[in-house]
Amino acid sequence: MNQEHVSFLALCDLRGVGFETLRRVYAERLRFSSFFDPQERLRLSNEDTLRTKFSRILEVLNTEAARDEALRAGRRKLEYFEQRGIHLIFRNDDLYPKRLSDLQDPPHWLFVEGRIDALQCSAVAAIGSRKVSADGKWLATYFGYCLKDLNVVTVSGLAEGIDQIVHRASLAAGLPTVAVLGTGILLNYPKGSETLREEIVEGGGCIVTEYLPNDSFSARNFVRRNRIQAALGHVVFPIEWGIKSGTAHTVKFASDINRPIVYARTPMQALQDWIPSNLLHNSIRITLPQAHSEFLKFIRDGLSAEPAQKSLF
């Protein structure tokens, strides 16, 4: 059993120790197992800066009995994850999706339920509003009809509205889809998404998050989540969104890391021009279905912009 994984999961469950604290541990290039090793604990306790940063962990694990109990809990959690098919991968692991390294602030670890290799395939991140208009639903459905032709993994956020339409369209096309959560892997959010989650895993896709297993949702978590969606896609397709929406954060992250972006609209929306000039780099603005050929070509060109990943299909 991997000691670093056990130690990380043990720290996840400590009262008063959360996501930001564990990010600091990784940023300091410390091993999570350091807090359970007598010599390493002594070093941490003797260095003023590290002792201050990680005082809570050192305080909670101040006895051998407390450390042993925490490690037992970590082993139980890892055994449960292995039974359920949940994987924990760190940033230096071979299975870590390399596209995330394009981010200024890549996740230091990921929890992945389902097939990890779905994260390595050519992908389109297709996201949008929870409150779907008739035009937005049409565009999402239209994209779904193109999926078999594109033969591509989709990345979205499992939210009601556009995201769930995209996930279900992939499943209907017999293609894997990736759901990036803004919560911990053990939280079922939004309510009622449990069946869709199961179908995504059974369909060869995966559920992925950087948050600790029992972390709840927050507006800040969803904003951070959006950078992972943008980076996992070779191409980003914001289907329905507003300038101040959550999807706008994904678009901004995609623009910052130079992902090709498809801005599509229906003929009923064709007179609207809602895209800020700073987000027009490496993008295309089209009206569907009139520009169907341009739509597919732009996506295919974006998918081939880096060496092809091994296909699942």
Short mmCIF file of C-alpha atoms in Angstrom, two decimals:
data_model
loop_
_atom_site.label_atom_id
_atom_site.label_comp_id
_atom_site.label_asym_id
_atom_site.label_seq_id
_atom_site.Cartn_x
_atom_site.Cartn_y
_atom_site.Cartn_z
CA MET A 1 0.00 0.00 0.00
CA ASN A 2 1.47 3.37 -1.06
CA GLN A 3 2.60 5.17 2.10
CA GLU A 4 2.32 8.62 0.54
CA HIS A 5 -1.28 7.98 -0.49
CA VAL A 6 -2.14 6.63 2.96
CA SER A 7 -0.50 9.63 4.65
CA PHE A 8 -2.31 12.12 2.41
CA LEU A 9 -5.69 10.51 3.10
CA ALA A 10 -4.89 10.42 6.81
CA LEU A 11 -4.22 14.17 6.76
CA CYS A 12 -7.43 14.79 4.77
CA ASP A 13 -9.53 13.57 7.70
CA LEU A 14 -7.81 15.55 10.46
CA ARG A 15 -10.05 18.08 12.16
CA GLY A 16 -8.99 21.61 11.29
CA VAL A 17 -6.79 20.51 8.38
CA GLY A 18 -8.20 21.38 4.98
CA PHE A 19 -7.50 21.82 1.29
CA GLU A 20 -5.39 24.97 1.59
CA THR A 21 -3.18 23.51 4.32
CA LEU A 22 -2.43 20.43 2.23
CA ARG A 23 -1.71 22.60 -0.82
CA ARG A 24 0.91 24.40 1.28
CA VAL A 25 2.46 21.06 2.24
CA TYR A 26 2.84 20.19 -1.45
CA ALA A 27 4.08 23.67 -2.33
CA GLU A 28 6.82 23.30 0.30
CA ARG A 29 7.85 20.06 -1.43
CA LEU A 30 7.28 18.11 1.74
CA ARG A 31 6.22 14.49 1.72
CA PHE A 32 2.84 13.96 3.38
CA SER A 33 4.42 11.04 5.20
CA SER A 34 6.85 13.50 6.84
CA PHE A 35 4.26 14.25 9.50
CA PHE A 36 4.29 10.60 10.58
CA ASP A 37 8.06 10.06 10.53
CA PRO A 38 9.76 10.79 13.91
CA GLN A 39 12.91 12.37 12.43
CA GLU A 40 11.00 14.45 9.88
CA ARG A 41 8.54 15.62 12.54
CA LEU A 42 11.47 16.77 14.66
CA ARG A 43 12.87 18.76 11.72
CA LEU A 44 9.50 20.36 11.03
CA SER A 45 9.09 21.26 14.68
CA ASN A 46 12.53 22.87 14.82
CA GLU A 47 12.13 25.07 11.72
CA ASP A 48 10.19 28.19 12.74
CA THR A 49 8.55 28.83 9.37
CA LEU A 50 7.39 25.26 8.84
CA ARG A 51 6.30 24.88 12.46
CA THR A 52 4.12 27.98 12.10
CA LYS A 53 2.64 26.96 8.74
CA PHE A 54 1.76 23.45 9.86
CA SER A 55 1.12 23.98 13.55
CA ARG A 56 -2.36 22.46 13.34
CA ILE A 57 -1.12 19.19 11.82
CA LEU A 58 1.73 18.94 14.34
CA GLU A 59 -0.67 19.71 17.18
CA VAL A 60 -3.25 17.08 16.21
CA LEU A 61 -0.57 14.43 15.56
CA ASN A 62 1.38 15.17 18.72
CA THR A 63 1.29 11.61 20.07
CA GLU A 64 2.23 8.26 18.61
CA ALA A 65 -1.28 6.98 19.30
CA ALA A 66 -2.81 9.88 17.33
CA ARG A 67 -0.48 9.23 14.41
CA ASP A 68 -1.22 5.49 14.39
CA GLU A 69 -4.97 6.09 14.45
CA ALA A 70 -4.74 8.62 11.63
CA LEU A 71 -2.76 6.18 9.49
CA ARG A 72 -5.27 3.40 10.17
CA ALA A 73 -8.04 5.74 9.00
CA GLY A 74 -5.99 6.57 5.90
CA ARG A 75 -5.56 2.87 5.06
CA ARG A 76 -9.29 2.25 5.48
CA LYS A 77 -10.06 5.18 3.18
CA LEU A 78 -7.60 3.96 0.54
CA GLU A 79 -9.04 0.43 0.68
CA TYR A 80 -12.53 1.88 0.23
CA PHE A 81 -11.37 3.95 -2.75
CA GLU A 82 -9.73 0.91 -4.35
CA GLN A 83 -12.95 -1.09 -3.98
CA ARG A 84 -14.98 1.73 -5.52
CA GLY A 85 -12.52 2.41 -8.35
CA ILE A 86 -11.39 5.82 -7.12
CA HIS A 87 -7.75 6.66 -7.85
CA LEU A 88 -5.55 9.26 -6.16
CA ILE A 89 -2.83 10.63 -8.42
CA PHE A 90 -0.21 13.26 -7.61
CA ARG A 91 1.26 15.80 -9.98
CA ASN A 92 4.50 13.85 -10.40
CA ASP A 93 2.72 10.58 -11.27
CA ASP A 94 2.90 9.20 -14.81
CA LEU A 95 -0.91 9.06 -14.96
CA TYR A 96 -1.29 12.77 -14.23
CA PRO A 97 -2.81 14.50 -17.31
CA LYS A 98 0.00 16.54 -18.82
CA ARG A 99 -2.34 19.19 -20.24
CA LEU A 100 -2.99 20.43 -16.71
CA SER A 101 0.65 21.51 -16.53
CA ASP A 102 -0.26 24.38 -18.89
CA LEU A 103 -2.04 26.05 -15.99
CA GLN A 104 -0.32 28.67 -13.87
CA ASP A 105 -1.72 26.87 -10.82
CA PRO A 106 -2.09 23.17 -11.70
CA PRO A 107 -3.81 20.90 -9.19
CA HIS A 108 -1.25 19.13 -7.04
CA TRP A 109 -3.38 15.99 -6.88
CA LEU A 110 -6.54 14.54 -8.41
CA PHE A 111 -9.16 12.09 -7.27
CA VAL A 112 -10.45 10.16 -10.28
CA GLU A 113 -13.37 7.75 -10.27
CA GLY A 114 -13.49 5.62 -13.42
CA ARG A 115 -11.00 5.32 -16.27
CA ILE A 116 -7.99 7.57 -15.79
CA ASP A 117 -6.98 7.15 -19.44
CA ALA A 118 -10.05 9.15 -20.45
CA LEU A 119 -8.07 12.17 -19.20
CA GLN A 120 -5.35 11.53 -21.79
CA CYS A 121 -7.61 11.46 -24.87
CA SER A 122 -8.41 14.22 -27.34
CA ALA A 123 -11.17 16.25 -25.73
CA VAL A 124 -13.55 19.16 -26.16
CA ALA A 125 -14.54 21.03 -23.00
CA ALA A 126 -18.18 21.95 -23.62
CA ILE A 127 -19.75 23.95 -20.82
CA GLY A 128 -22.54 26.42 -20.23
CA SER A 129 -25.34 27.83 -18.16
CA ARG A 130 -27.46 25.97 -15.63
CA LYS A 131 -30.45 28.00 -16.80
CA VAL A 132 -30.82 26.85 -20.39
CA SER A 133 -32.58 28.87 -23.07
CA ALA A 134 -34.11 27.26 -26.16
CA ASP A 135 -31.09 28.41 -28.20
CA GLY A 136 -28.62 27.02 -25.67
CA LYS A 137 -30.37 23.66 -25.56
CA TRP A 138 -30.38 23.54 -29.36
CA LEU A 139 -26.65 24.28 -29.59
CA ALA A 140 -25.81 21.65 -26.96
CA THR A 141 -27.96 19.07 -28.70
CA TYR A 142 -26.46 19.98 -32.08
CA PHE A 143 -22.97 19.48 -30.65
CA GLY A 144 -24.13 16.11 -29.36
CA TYR A 145 -25.17 15.07 -32.86
CA CYS A 146 -21.62 15.89 -34.06
CA LEU A 147 -19.84 13.76 -31.48
CA LYS A 148 -19.76 10.47 -33.37
CA ASP A 149 -18.26 12.25 -36.35
CA LEU A 150 -15.66 13.96 -34.13
CA ASN A 151 -14.96 10.78 -32.09
CA VAL A 152 -13.88 12.85 -29.10
CA VAL A 153 -14.11 12.81 -25.32
CA THR A 154 -16.16 15.64 -23.79
CA VAL A 155 -15.30 17.50 -20.60
CA SER A 156 -17.97 19.29 -18.60
CA GLY A 157 -19.01 20.02 -15.04
CA LEU A 158 -22.00 17.74 -14.22
CA ALA A 159 -24.13 20.80 -13.44
CA GLU A 160 -27.78 20.93 -14.42
CA GLY A 161 -28.44 22.51 -17.78
CA ILE A 162 -25.81 22.56 -20.55
CA ASP A 163 -23.28 20.36 -18.72
CA GLN A 164 -25.66 17.46 -18.22
CA ILE A 165 -26.91 17.72 -21.81
CA VAL A 166 -23.29 17.37 -22.98
CA HIS A 167 -22.59 14.37 -20.72
CA ARG A 168 -25.75 12.60 -21.84
CA ALA A 169 -25.05 13.34 -25.50
CA SER A 170 -21.64 11.65 -25.17
CA LEU A 171 -23.20 8.61 -23.54
CA ALA A 172 -25.82 8.43 -26.29
CA ALA A 173 -23.02 8.53 -28.88
CA GLY A 174 -21.18 5.72 -27.07
CA LEU A 175 -18.23 7.97 -26.19
CA PRO A 176 -16.53 8.65 -22.83
CA THR A 177 -17.19 11.89 -21.01
CA VAL A 178 -15.34 13.52 -18.11
CA ALA A 179 -17.14 15.34 -15.28
CA VAL A 180 -15.01 17.81 -13.31
CA LEU A 181 -16.43 18.46 -9.84
CA GLY A 182 -16.31 21.56 -7.67
CA THR A 183 -16.73 19.34 -4.60
CA GLY A 184 -15.06 16.32 -3.06
CA ILE A 185 -15.33 12.96 -4.84
CA LEU A 186 -17.63 11.54 -2.15
CA LEU A 187 -20.20 14.33 -2.36
CA ASN A 188 -23.16 13.85 -4.70
CA TYR A 189 -23.71 17.32 -6.13
CA PRO A 190 -25.93 18.49 -7.66
CA LYS A 191 -28.65 16.43 -6.03
CA GLY A 192 -30.11 13.91 -8.43
CA SER A 193 -26.88 13.47 -10.42
CA GLU A 194 -26.01 10.08 -8.88
CA THR A 195 -27.40 8.02 -11.76
CA LEU A 196 -25.64 10.18 -14.36
CA ARG A 197 -22.36 9.80 -12.46
CA GLU A 198 -22.72 6.03 -12.53
CA GLU A 199 -23.48 6.08 -16.25
CA ILE A 200 -20.41 8.24 -16.93
CA VAL A 201 -18.15 5.74 -15.14
CA GLU A 202 -19.82 2.73 -16.74
CA GLY A 203 -19.48 4.42 -20.14
CA GLY A 204 -15.70 4.52 -19.93
CA GLY A 205 -15.42 8.08 -18.68
CA CYS A 206 -14.53 9.43 -15.26
CA ILE A 207 -15.36 11.82 -12.45
CA VAL A 208 -12.44 14.04 -11.41
CA THR A 209 -11.77 16.62 -8.70
CA GLU A 210 -8.87 18.17 -6.84
CA TYR A 211 -10.91 18.77 -3.68
CA LEU A 212 -10.60 16.62 -0.57
CA PRO A 213 -13.03 13.66 -0.46
CA ASN A 214 -15.70 15.26 1.74
CA ASP A 215 -15.27 18.91 0.70
CA SER A 216 -18.56 20.72 0.11
CA PHE A 217 -19.38 23.21 -2.64
CA SER A 218 -18.69 26.95 -2.68
CA ALA A 219 -18.60 29.66 -5.33
CA ARG A 220 -14.80 29.83 -4.99
CA ASN A 221 -14.46 26.08 -5.48
CA PHE A 222 -16.43 26.20 -8.71
CA VAL A 223 -14.30 29.04 -10.08
CA ARG A 224 -11.11 27.06 -9.35
CA ARG A 225 -12.71 23.94 -10.84
CA ASN A 226 -13.26 25.76 -14.12
CA ARG A 227 -9.53 26.07 -14.84
CA ILE A 228 -9.29 22.25 -14.85
CA GLN A 229 -12.12 22.00 -17.38
CA ALA A 230 -10.38 24.52 -19.63
CA ALA A 231 -7.01 22.75 -19.45
CA LEU A 232 -8.35 19.23 -20.03
CA GLY A 233 -9.92 20.29 -23.31
CA HIS A 234 -7.87 20.60 -26.48
CA VAL A 235 -10.70 22.88 -27.62
CA VAL A 236 -13.19 24.80 -25.46
CA PHE A 237 -16.80 25.31 -26.53
CA PRO A 238 -18.79 27.69 -24.26
CA ILE A 239 -22.31 26.87 -25.38
CA GLU A 240 -24.39 29.37 -23.43
CA TRP A 241 -22.91 31.91 -21.05
CA GLY A 242 -22.76 35.50 -19.88
CA ILE A 243 -19.85 37.82 -19.19
CA LYS A 244 -20.29 37.49 -15.40
CA SER A 245 -21.16 33.78 -15.38
CA GLY A 246 -19.19 30.80 -14.12
CA THR A 247 -18.61 29.72 -17.70
CA ALA A 248 -16.91 33.07 -18.35
CA HIS A 249 -14.20 31.99 -15.90
CA THR A 250 -13.63 28.84 -17.95
CA VAL A 251 -13.40 30.93 -21.13
CA LYS A 252 -10.86 33.25 -19.48
CA PHE A 253 -8.76 30.31 -18.25
CA ALA A 254 -8.89 28.79 -21.76
CA SER A 255 -7.78 32.07 -23.33
CA ASP A 256 -4.92 32.42 -20.84
CA ILE A 257 -3.48 29.01 -21.79
CA ASN A 258 -4.13 29.50 -25.51
CA ARG A 259 -6.81 26.85 -25.95
CA PRO A 260 -8.80 27.25 -29.20
CA ILE A 261 -12.30 28.54 -28.36
CA VAL A 262 -15.46 28.08 -30.43
CA TYR A 263 -18.02 30.85 -30.04
CA ALA A 264 -21.19 29.57 -31.68
CA ARG A 265 -24.68 31.02 -31.89
CA THR A 266 -27.95 30.29 -33.61
CA PRO A 267 -29.49 32.49 -36.33
CA MET A 268 -31.79 33.94 -33.66
CA GLN A 269 -28.72 35.11 -31.74
CA ALA A 270 -26.69 36.19 -34.78
CA LEU A 271 -27.12 39.94 -34.20
CA GLN A 272 -25.80 39.68 -30.65
CA ASP A 273 -22.09 40.27 -30.06
CA TRP A 274 -21.36 39.38 -26.46
CA ILE A 275 -17.68 38.40 -26.67
CA PRO A 276 -15.08 40.79 -25.18
CA SER A 277 -12.20 41.62 -27.53
CA ASN A 278 -9.62 40.23 -25.09
CA LEU A 279 -11.17 36.76 -25.45
CA LEU A 280 -11.06 36.61 -29.24
CA HIS A 281 -7.50 35.29 -29.57
CA ASN A 282 -7.23 31.83 -31.14
CA SER A 283 -11.00 31.60 -31.57
CA ILE A 284 -13.74 31.40 -34.16
CA ARG A 285 -17.17 33.05 -34.18
CA ILE A 286 -19.76 31.15 -36.15
CA THR A 287 -23.49 30.72 -36.62
CA LEU A 288 -24.88 27.19 -36.62
CA PRO A 289 -26.04 25.25 -38.53
CA GLN A 290 -24.93 27.45 -41.45
CA ALA A 291 -21.22 27.14 -40.56
CA HIS A 292 -21.27 23.40 -39.86
CA SER A 293 -18.15 22.64 -41.91
CA GLU A 294 -16.16 25.45 -40.31
CA PHE A 295 -17.32 24.26 -36.88
CA LEU A 296 -16.03 20.72 -37.39
CA LYS A 297 -12.80 21.88 -39.04
CA PHE A 298 -11.93 24.28 -36.24
CA ILE A 299 -12.44 21.56 -33.63
CA ARG A 300 -10.45 18.97 -35.61
CA ASP A 301 -7.61 21.43 -36.13
CA GLY A 302 -7.56 22.12 -32.40
CA LEU A 303 -7.53 18.42 -31.56
CA SER A 304 -4.54 17.84 -33.81
CA ALA A 305 -2.54 20.79 -32.50
CA GLU A 306 -0.48 18.50 -30.25
CA PRO A 307 0.77 14.92 -30.67
CA ALA A 308 -2.20 12.58 -30.73
CA GLN A 309 -2.94 10.77 -27.49
CA LYS A 310 -3.65 7.08 -27.50
CA SER A 311 -7.30 6.64 -28.43
CA LEU A 312 -9.83 4.83 -26.31
CA PHE A 313 -11.96 3.95 -29.28
#
